[in-house]
Coordinates of C-alpha atoms in Angstrom, one line a residue:
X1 CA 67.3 118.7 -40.0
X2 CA 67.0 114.9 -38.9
X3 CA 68.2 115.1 -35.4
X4 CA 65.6 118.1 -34.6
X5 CA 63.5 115.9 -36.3
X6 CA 63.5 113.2 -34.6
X7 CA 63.6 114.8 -31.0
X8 CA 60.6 116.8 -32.1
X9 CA 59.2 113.7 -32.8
X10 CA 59.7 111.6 -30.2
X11 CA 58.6 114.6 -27.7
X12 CA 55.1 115.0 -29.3
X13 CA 54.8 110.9 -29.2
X14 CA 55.1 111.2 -25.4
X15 CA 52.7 114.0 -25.0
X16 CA 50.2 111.6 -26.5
X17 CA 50.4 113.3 -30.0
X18 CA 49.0 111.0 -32.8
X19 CA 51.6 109.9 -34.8
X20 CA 50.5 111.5 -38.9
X21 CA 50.1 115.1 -36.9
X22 CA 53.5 114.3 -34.8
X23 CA 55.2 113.6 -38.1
X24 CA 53.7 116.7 -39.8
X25 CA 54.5 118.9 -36.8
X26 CA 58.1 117.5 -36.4
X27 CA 58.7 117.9 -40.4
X28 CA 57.1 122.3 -40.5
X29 CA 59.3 123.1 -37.3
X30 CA 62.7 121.0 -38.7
X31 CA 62.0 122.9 -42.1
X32 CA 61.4 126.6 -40.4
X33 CA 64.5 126.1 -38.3
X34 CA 66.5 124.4 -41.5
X35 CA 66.2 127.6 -43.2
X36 CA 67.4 126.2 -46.2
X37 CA 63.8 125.7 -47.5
X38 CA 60.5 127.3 -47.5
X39 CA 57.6 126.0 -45.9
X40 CA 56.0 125.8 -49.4
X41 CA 58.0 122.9 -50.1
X42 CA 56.0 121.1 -47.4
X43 CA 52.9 121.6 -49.2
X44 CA 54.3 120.3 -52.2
X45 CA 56.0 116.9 -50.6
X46 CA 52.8 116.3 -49.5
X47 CA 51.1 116.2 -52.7
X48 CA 53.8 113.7 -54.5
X49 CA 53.3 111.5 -51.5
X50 CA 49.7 110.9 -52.4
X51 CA 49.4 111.5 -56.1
X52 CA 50.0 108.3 -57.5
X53 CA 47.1 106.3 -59.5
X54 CA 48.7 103.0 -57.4
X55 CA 47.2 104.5 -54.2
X56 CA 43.3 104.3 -55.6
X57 CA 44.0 100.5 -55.1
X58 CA 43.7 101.3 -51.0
X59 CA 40.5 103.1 -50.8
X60 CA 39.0 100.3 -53.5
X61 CA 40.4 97.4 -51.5
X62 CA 38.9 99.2 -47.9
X63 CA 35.7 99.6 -49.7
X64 CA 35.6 95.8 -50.8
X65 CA 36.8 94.6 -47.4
X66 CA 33.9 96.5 -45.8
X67 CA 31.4 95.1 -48.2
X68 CA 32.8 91.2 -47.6
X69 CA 32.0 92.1 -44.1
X70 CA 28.5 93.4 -45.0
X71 CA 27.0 91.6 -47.8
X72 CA 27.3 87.9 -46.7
X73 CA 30.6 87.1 -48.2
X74 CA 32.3 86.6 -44.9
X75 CA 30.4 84.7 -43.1
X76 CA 30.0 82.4 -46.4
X77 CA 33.9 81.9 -46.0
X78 CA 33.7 81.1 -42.2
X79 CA 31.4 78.9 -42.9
X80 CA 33.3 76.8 -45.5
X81 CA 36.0 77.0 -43.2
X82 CA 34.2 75.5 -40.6
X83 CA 32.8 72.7 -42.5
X84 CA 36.9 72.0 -43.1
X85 CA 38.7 72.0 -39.7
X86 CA 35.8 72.5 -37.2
X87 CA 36.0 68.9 -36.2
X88 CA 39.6 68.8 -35.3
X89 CA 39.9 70.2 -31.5
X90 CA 40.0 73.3 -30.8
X91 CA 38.2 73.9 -34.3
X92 CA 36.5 77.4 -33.9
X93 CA 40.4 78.7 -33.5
X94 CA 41.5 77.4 -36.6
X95 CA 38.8 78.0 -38.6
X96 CA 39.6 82.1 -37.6
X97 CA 43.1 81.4 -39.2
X98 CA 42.0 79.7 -42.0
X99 CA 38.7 82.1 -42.6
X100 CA 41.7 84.9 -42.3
X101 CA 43.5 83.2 -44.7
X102 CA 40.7 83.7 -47.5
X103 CA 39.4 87.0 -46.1
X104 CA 43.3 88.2 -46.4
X105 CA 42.6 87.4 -50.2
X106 CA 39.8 90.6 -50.4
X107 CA 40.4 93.2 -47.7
X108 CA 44.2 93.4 -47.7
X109 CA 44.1 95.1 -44.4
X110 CA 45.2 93.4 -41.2
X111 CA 42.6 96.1 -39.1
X112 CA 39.5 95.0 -41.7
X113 CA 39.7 91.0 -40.9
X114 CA 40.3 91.9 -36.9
X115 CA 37.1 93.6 -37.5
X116 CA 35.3 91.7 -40.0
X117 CA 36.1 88.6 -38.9
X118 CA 36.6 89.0 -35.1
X119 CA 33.1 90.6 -34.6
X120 CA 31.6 87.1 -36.1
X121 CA 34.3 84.6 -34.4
X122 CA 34.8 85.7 -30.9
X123 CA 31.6 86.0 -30.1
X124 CA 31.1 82.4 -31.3
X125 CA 34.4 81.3 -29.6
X126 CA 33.2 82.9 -26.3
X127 CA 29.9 80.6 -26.6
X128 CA 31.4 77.4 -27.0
X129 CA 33.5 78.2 -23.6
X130 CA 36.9 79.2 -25.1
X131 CA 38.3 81.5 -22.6
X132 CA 37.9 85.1 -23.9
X133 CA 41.7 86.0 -23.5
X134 CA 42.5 83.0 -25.7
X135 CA 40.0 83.7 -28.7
X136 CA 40.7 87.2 -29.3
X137 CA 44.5 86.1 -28.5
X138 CA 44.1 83.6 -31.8
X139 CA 42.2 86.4 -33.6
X140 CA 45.1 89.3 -33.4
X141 CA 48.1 87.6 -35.2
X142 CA 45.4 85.6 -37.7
X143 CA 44.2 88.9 -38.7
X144 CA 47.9 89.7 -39.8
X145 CA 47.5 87.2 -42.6
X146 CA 45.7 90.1 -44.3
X147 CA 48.9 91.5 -45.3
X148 CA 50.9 88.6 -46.4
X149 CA 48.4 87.2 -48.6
X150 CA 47.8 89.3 -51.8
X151 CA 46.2 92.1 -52.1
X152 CA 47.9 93.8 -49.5
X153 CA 48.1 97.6 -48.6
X154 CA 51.1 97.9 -47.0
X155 CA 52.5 96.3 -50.0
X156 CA 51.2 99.2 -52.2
X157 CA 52.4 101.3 -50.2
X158 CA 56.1 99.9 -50.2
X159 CA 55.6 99.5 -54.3
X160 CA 55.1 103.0 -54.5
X161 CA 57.2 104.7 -52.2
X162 CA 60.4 102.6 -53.4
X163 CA 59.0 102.1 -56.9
X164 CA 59.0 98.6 -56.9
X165 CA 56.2 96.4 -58.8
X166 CA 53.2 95.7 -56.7
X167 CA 51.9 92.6 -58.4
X168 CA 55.9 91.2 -57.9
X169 CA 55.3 92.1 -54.3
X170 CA 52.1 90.9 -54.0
X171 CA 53.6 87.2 -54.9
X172 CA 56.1 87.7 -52.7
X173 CA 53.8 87.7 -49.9
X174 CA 51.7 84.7 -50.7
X175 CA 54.0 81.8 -49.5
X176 CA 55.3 83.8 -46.1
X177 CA 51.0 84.6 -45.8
X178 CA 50.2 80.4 -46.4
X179 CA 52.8 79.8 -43.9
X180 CA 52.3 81.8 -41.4
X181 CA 48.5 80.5 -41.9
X182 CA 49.7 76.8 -41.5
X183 CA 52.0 77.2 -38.2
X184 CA 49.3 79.1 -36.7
X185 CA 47.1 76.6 -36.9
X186 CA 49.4 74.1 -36.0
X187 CA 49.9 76.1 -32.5
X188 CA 46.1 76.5 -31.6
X189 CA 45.5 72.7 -32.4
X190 CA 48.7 71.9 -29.6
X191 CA 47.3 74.6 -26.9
X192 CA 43.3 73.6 -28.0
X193 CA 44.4 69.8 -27.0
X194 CA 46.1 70.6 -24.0
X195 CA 43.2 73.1 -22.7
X196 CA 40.7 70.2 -24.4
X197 CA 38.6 72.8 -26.1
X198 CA 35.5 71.9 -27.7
X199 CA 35.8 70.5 -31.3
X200 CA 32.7 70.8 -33.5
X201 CA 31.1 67.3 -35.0
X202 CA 32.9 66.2 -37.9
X203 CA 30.9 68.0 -41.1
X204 CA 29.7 65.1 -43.7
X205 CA 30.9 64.9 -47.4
X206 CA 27.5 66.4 -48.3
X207 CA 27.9 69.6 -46.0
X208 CA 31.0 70.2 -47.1
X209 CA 30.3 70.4 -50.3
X210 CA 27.0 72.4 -49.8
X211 CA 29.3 75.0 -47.9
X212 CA 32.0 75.1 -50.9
X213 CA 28.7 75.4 -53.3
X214 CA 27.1 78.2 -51.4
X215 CA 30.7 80.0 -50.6
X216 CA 31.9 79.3 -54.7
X217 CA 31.0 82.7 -55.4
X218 CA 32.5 84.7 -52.4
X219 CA 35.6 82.0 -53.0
X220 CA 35.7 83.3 -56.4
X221 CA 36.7 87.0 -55.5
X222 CA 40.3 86.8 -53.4
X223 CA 41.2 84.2 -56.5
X224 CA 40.4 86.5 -59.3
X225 CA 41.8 89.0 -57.4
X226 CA 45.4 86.5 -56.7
X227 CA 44.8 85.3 -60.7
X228 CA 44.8 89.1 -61.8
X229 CA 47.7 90.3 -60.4
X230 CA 50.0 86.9 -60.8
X231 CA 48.8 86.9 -64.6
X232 CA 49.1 90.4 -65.4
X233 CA 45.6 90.6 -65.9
X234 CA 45.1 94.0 -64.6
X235 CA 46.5 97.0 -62.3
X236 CA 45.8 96.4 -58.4
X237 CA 43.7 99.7 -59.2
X238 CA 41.6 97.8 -61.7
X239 CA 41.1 95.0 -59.4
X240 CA 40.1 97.3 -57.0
X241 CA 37.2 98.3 -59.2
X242 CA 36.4 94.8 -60.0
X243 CA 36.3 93.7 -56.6
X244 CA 34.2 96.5 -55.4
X245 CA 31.7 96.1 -58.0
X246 CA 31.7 92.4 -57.8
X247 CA 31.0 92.6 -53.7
X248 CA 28.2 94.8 -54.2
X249 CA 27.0 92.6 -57.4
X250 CA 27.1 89.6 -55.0
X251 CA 25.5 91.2 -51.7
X252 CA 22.6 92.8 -53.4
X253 CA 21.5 90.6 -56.3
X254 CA 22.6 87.8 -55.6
X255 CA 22.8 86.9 -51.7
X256 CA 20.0 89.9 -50.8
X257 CA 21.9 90.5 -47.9
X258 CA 22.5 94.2 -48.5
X259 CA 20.6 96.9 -48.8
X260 CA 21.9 99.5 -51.5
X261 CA 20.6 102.3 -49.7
X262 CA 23.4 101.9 -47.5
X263 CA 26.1 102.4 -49.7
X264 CA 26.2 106.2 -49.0
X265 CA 27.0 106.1 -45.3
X266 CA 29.8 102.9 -46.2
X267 CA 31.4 104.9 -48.6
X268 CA 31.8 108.2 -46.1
X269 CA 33.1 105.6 -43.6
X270 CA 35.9 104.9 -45.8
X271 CA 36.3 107.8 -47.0
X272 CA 37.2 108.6 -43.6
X273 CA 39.6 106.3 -43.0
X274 CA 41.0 106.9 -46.6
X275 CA 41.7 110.6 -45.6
X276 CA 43.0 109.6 -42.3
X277 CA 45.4 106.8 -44.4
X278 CA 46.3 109.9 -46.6
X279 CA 47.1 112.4 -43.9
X280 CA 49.9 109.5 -42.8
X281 CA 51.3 109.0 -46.1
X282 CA 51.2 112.6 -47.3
X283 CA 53.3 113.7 -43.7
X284 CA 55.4 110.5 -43.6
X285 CA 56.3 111.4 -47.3
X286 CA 57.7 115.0 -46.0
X287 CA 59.5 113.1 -43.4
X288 CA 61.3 110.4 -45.8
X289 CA 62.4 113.5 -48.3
X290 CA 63.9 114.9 -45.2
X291 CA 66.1 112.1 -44.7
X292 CA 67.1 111.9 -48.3
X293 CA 67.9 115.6 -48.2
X294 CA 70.6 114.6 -45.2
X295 CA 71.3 111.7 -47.2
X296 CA 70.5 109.8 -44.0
X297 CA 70.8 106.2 -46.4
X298 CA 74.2 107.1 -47.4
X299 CA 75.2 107.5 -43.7
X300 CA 73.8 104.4 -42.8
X301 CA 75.0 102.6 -45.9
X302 CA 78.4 103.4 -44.4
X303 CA 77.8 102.8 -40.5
X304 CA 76.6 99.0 -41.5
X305 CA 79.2 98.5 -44.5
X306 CA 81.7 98.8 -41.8
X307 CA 79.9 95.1 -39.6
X308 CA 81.0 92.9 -42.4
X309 CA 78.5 90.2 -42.2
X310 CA 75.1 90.3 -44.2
X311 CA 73.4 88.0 -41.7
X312 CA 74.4 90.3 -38.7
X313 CA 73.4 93.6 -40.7
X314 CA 69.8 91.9 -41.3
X315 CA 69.3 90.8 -37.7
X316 CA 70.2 94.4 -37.0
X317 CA 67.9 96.1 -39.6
X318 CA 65.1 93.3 -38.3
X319 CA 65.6 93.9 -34.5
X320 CA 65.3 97.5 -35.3
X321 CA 61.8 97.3 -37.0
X322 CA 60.7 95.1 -34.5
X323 CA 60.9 97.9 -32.3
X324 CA 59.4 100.7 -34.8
X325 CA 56.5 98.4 -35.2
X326 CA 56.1 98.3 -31.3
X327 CA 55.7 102.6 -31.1
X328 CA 54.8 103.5 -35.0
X329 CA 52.3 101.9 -37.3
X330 CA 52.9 100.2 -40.1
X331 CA 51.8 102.3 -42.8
X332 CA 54.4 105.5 -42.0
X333 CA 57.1 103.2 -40.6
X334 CA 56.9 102.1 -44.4
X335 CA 57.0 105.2 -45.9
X336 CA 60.0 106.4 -43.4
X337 CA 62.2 103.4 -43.4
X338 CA 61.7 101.8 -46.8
X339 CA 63.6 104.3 -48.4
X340 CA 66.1 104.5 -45.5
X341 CA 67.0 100.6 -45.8
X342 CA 66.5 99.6 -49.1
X343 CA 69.8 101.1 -50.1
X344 CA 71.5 99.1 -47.5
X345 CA 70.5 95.8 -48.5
X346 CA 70.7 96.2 -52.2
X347 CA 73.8 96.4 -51.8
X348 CA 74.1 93.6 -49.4
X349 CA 72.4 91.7 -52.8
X350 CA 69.0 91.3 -51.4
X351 CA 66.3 92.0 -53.6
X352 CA 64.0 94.9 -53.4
X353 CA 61.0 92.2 -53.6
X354 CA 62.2 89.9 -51.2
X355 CA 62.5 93.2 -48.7
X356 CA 59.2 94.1 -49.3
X357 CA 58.9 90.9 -48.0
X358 CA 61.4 90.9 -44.8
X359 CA 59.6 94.7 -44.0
X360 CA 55.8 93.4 -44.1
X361 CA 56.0 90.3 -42.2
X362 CA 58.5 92.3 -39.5
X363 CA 56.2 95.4 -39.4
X364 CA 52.6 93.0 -38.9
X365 CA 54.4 91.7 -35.8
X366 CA 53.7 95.3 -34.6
X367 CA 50.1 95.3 -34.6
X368 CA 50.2 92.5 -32.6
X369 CA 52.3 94.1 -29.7
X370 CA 51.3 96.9 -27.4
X371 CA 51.5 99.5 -27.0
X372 CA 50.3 100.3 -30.5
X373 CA 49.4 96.8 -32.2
X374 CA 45.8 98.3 -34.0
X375 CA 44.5 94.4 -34.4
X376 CA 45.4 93.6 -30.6
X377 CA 43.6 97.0 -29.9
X378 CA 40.6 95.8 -31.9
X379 CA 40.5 92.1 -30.3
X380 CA 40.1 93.5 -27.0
X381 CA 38.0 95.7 -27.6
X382 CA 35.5 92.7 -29.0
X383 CA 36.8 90.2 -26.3
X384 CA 36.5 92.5 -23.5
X385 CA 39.3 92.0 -22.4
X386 CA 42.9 94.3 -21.3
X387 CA 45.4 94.1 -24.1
X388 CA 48.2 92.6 -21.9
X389 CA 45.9 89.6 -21.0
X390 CA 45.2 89.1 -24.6
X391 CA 48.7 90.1 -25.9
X392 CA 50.2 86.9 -23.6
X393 CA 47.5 84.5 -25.4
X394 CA 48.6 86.0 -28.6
X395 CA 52.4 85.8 -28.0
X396 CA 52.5 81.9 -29.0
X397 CA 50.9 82.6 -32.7
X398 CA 52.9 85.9 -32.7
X399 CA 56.4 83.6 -32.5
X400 CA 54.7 81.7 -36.1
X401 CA 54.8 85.1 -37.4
X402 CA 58.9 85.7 -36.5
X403 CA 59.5 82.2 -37.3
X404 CA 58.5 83.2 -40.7
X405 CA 60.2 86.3 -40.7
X406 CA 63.8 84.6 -40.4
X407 CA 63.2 82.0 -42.9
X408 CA 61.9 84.9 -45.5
X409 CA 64.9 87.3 -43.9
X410 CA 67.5 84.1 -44.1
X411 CA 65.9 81.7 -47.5
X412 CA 65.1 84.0 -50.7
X413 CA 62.9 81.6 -52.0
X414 CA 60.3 81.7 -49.5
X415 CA 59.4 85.0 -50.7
X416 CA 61.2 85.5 -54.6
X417 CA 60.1 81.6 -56.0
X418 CA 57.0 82.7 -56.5
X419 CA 57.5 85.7 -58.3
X420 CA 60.7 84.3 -60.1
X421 CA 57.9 81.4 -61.7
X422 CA 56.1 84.4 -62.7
X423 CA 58.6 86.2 -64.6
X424 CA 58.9 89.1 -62.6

C-alpha cells in the first residue's frame, strides 16, 4: 500500500492538489487497490485521528491567539517590548523577536504571531525606513518562536499522535524557544548596525515601568498559561478555556477594546480554520495507520540499525525533515512521521520528549522556506514583497533556528533539563 501511496501522493502535489485532500485521495485509492480492507475503515481512521479531548486545546489556543490580536493584548506586549530594546539599533527588529517571544506564550501558532504580530510591526518597520524585504525577513523565523515556547500546537499534536505528555513537551520547548529568541536577536542587532538602522530614543525608568504596568495584565496570560502546565495545574484543554475567557475578560471589561458583538464572526473564523486543521489530521491519521499496517517503522528500524553511529542516523533523520518541511506542512508531516521515527530513535536511547523536541524546531524551519513556509507566505504578503526576496533576508535568523536544532538534536539537556526539574 505505501509505495502506491506515496506515488499517488506525490502526483496530486504536482498537479497543485492541496496537501489534507492529496493525503485523503492517495490513502481511498491505496486502500481500494489494497483489497485487503474496506473503504469503511477509512471512515473510521479518520474519526480516532480527531477524537481525542487533547485536541480541544487547538481550537481554544486559535481562539485566544485571535483575541490577543483583537482585544489590545498585543499591541500592550509590543509595546513593553519596545520600551526594552527599542533603543539598541536596529530596535523595531528586535522588539518583533522579543514581542514574539511573549505572544508565542498565548497563540501557540507560528501562522497567528506572523499575523498578529506582523500586521502591527511591519508596517511600523516600513515607516522608520527599514527596507521592506528586511522587516518581514526578521518577522518570518520570529514568528516560529510560537512553537517552541509553550503552548504550542504542533506539540499537541505530536503528544497525541505518539502519546506522549504534552505539558513534558511543552517544557521541552521552552529553552530551544528562549534561545532561538536570544540568537535572533543577536543577528538583527549585527546586520541593524552594519545597515545603521534607526534605533528608537532610549525609554526612561518611568516609561518602562508605565509600559510593564499597563501590559501586567496581558503579561499575566502566557505565564499562567507556562505556570499551569509546568505545575500541573491543569490540562492544556483547561487552559485553553481559561485563556480564552481571560482574553475576552481583558478586551471587553477591562481594556474596552473589543466589542462583544464580534465574537460570533471570530468564532466562525476559527472554526474554519479548526475544520481545515481537522481535515489534515483526520487524513494524515489514515495515512500514518497505513504505514503501520506495512510496518513501515520496522523497516526503517532495520535500514538505519545497519549505519552504526547515532549521530549519523540523527543527521539523517534531520536532513530528511528538513526537506519534508520544505514541500509538507508541519502539522501532517507530524502526524506521518512521528510515528515513523520515533521507533528509531528510542532505540537509539533518545527520549520521546527530547524528539518532540528535535521534530518541532526542524519542522518550524519549514515555514520559513519556500515553497510552502505559511509564515514566509504571510510576511510577504504584509511586506509586499516576492517570497524569494524576503526568504534571503530571512535566511540569516533561519541559520539561529538550525543552530538550535543541533544543540537540541546533539545536547539532551537543552530540551529534557527542564522537564527532568519538573519531574516528568
Amino acid at each position: 500500500m505505501t509505495g502506491v501511496l506515496i506515488l499517488e501522493f506525490l502526483i496530486l502535489i504536482i498537479f497543485g492538489i492541496p496537501i489534507a485532500f492529496a493525503l485523503g485521495i492517495a490513502a481511498l485509492v491505496a486502500i481500494v487497490n489494497s483489497g485487503a480492507f474496506s473503504p469503511v475503515v477509512m471512515v473510521q481512521r479518520m474519526t480516532n485521528g480527531i477524537n481525542s479531548f487533547t485536541l480541544v486545546a487547538v481550537p481554544l489556543f486559535i481562539v485566544a491567539g485571535r483575541l490577543a490580536g483583537e482585544t489590545g493584548l498585543a499591541k500592550r506586549l509590543v509595546r513593553l517590548a519596545t520600551t526594552l530594546v527599542g533603543h539598541v539599533p536596529g530596535g523595531l527588529s528586535l522588539v518583533t523577536v522579543l514581542a514574539s517571544m511573549f505572544f508565542g506564550g498565548i497563540s501557540g501558532s507560528a501562522a497567528a504571531d506572523a499575523s498578529c504580530l506582523g500586521s502591527l510591526l511591519i508596517p511600523a518597520m516600513e515607516k522608520e525606513k527599514y527596507d521592506p524585504e528586511y522587516a518581514g525577513g526578521v518577522m518570518a523565523p520570529a514568528a516560529t518562536i510560537g512553537i517552541l515556547i509553550p503552548p504550542s500546537i504542533p506539540m499537541c499534536i505530536y503528544g497525541v499522535t505518539v502519546g506522549v505528555s504534552i505539558g513534558a513537551l511543552f517544557m521541552g520547548g521552552l529553552i530551544p524557544g528562549i534561545l532561538v529568541g536570544f540568537f535572533q536577536m543577536f543577528i538583527a542587532y549585527l546586520i541593524s548596525k552594519k545597515r545603521k538602522y534607526p534605533k528608537l530614543p532610549r525609554a526612561k525608568l518611568i516609561e518602562v515601568w508605565k509600559a510593564f504596568k499597563d501590559s501586567f495584565l496581558s503579561l499575566f496570560m502566557p505565564v499562567f498559561m507556562l505556570a499551569g502546565v509546568a505545575f500541573g495545574i491543569a490540562t492544556p484543554t483547561e487552559i485553553g478555556v481559561i485563556a480564552v475567557i481571560y482574553a475576552l475578560i481583558l478586551g471587553v471589561f477591562v481594556y474596552h477594546e473589543y466589542d462583544i458583538r464580534q465574537i460570533p464572526s471570530l468564532l466562525v473564523e476559527c472554526g474554519v480554520q479548526t475544520a481545515v486543521a481537522c481535515i489534515v489530521v483526520a487524513f494524515a491519521s489514515v495515512v500514518s495507520w497505513m504505514f503501520a499496517m506495512d510496518h513501515l517503522p520496522m523497516v526503517l528500524l532495520g535500514v538505519l540499525s545497519k549505519v552504526g553511529s547515532p549521530i549519523i542516523v540523527l543527521l539523517i533523520i534531520n536532513v530528511f525533515l528538513l526537506f519534508v518541511g520544505c514541500l509538507i506542512d508541519l502539522v501532517p508531516a507530524m502526524i506521518l512521521f512521528a510515528p515513523i521515527l520515533l521507533p528509531v530513535v528510542t532505540k537509539m536511547g533518545i527520549d520521546p520528549i527530547q524528539f518532540g523536541a528535535i521534530m518541532t524546531c526542524n519542522l518550524a524551519i519549514g515555514l520559513v522556506t519556500p515553497p510552502v513556509g505559511t509564515c514566509l507566505f504571510i510576511s510577504s504578503s504584509i511586506a509586499d514583497v516576492p517570497m524569494l526576496k524576503l526568504f534571503k533576508e530571512a535566511l540569516p535568523f533561519v541559520l539561529c533556528n538550525l543552530f538550535v536544532l543541533l544543540l537540541v538534536t546533539f545536547w539532551q539537556p537543552v530540551s529534557m533539563f527542564v522537564p527532568r526539574l519538573l519531574g516528568y
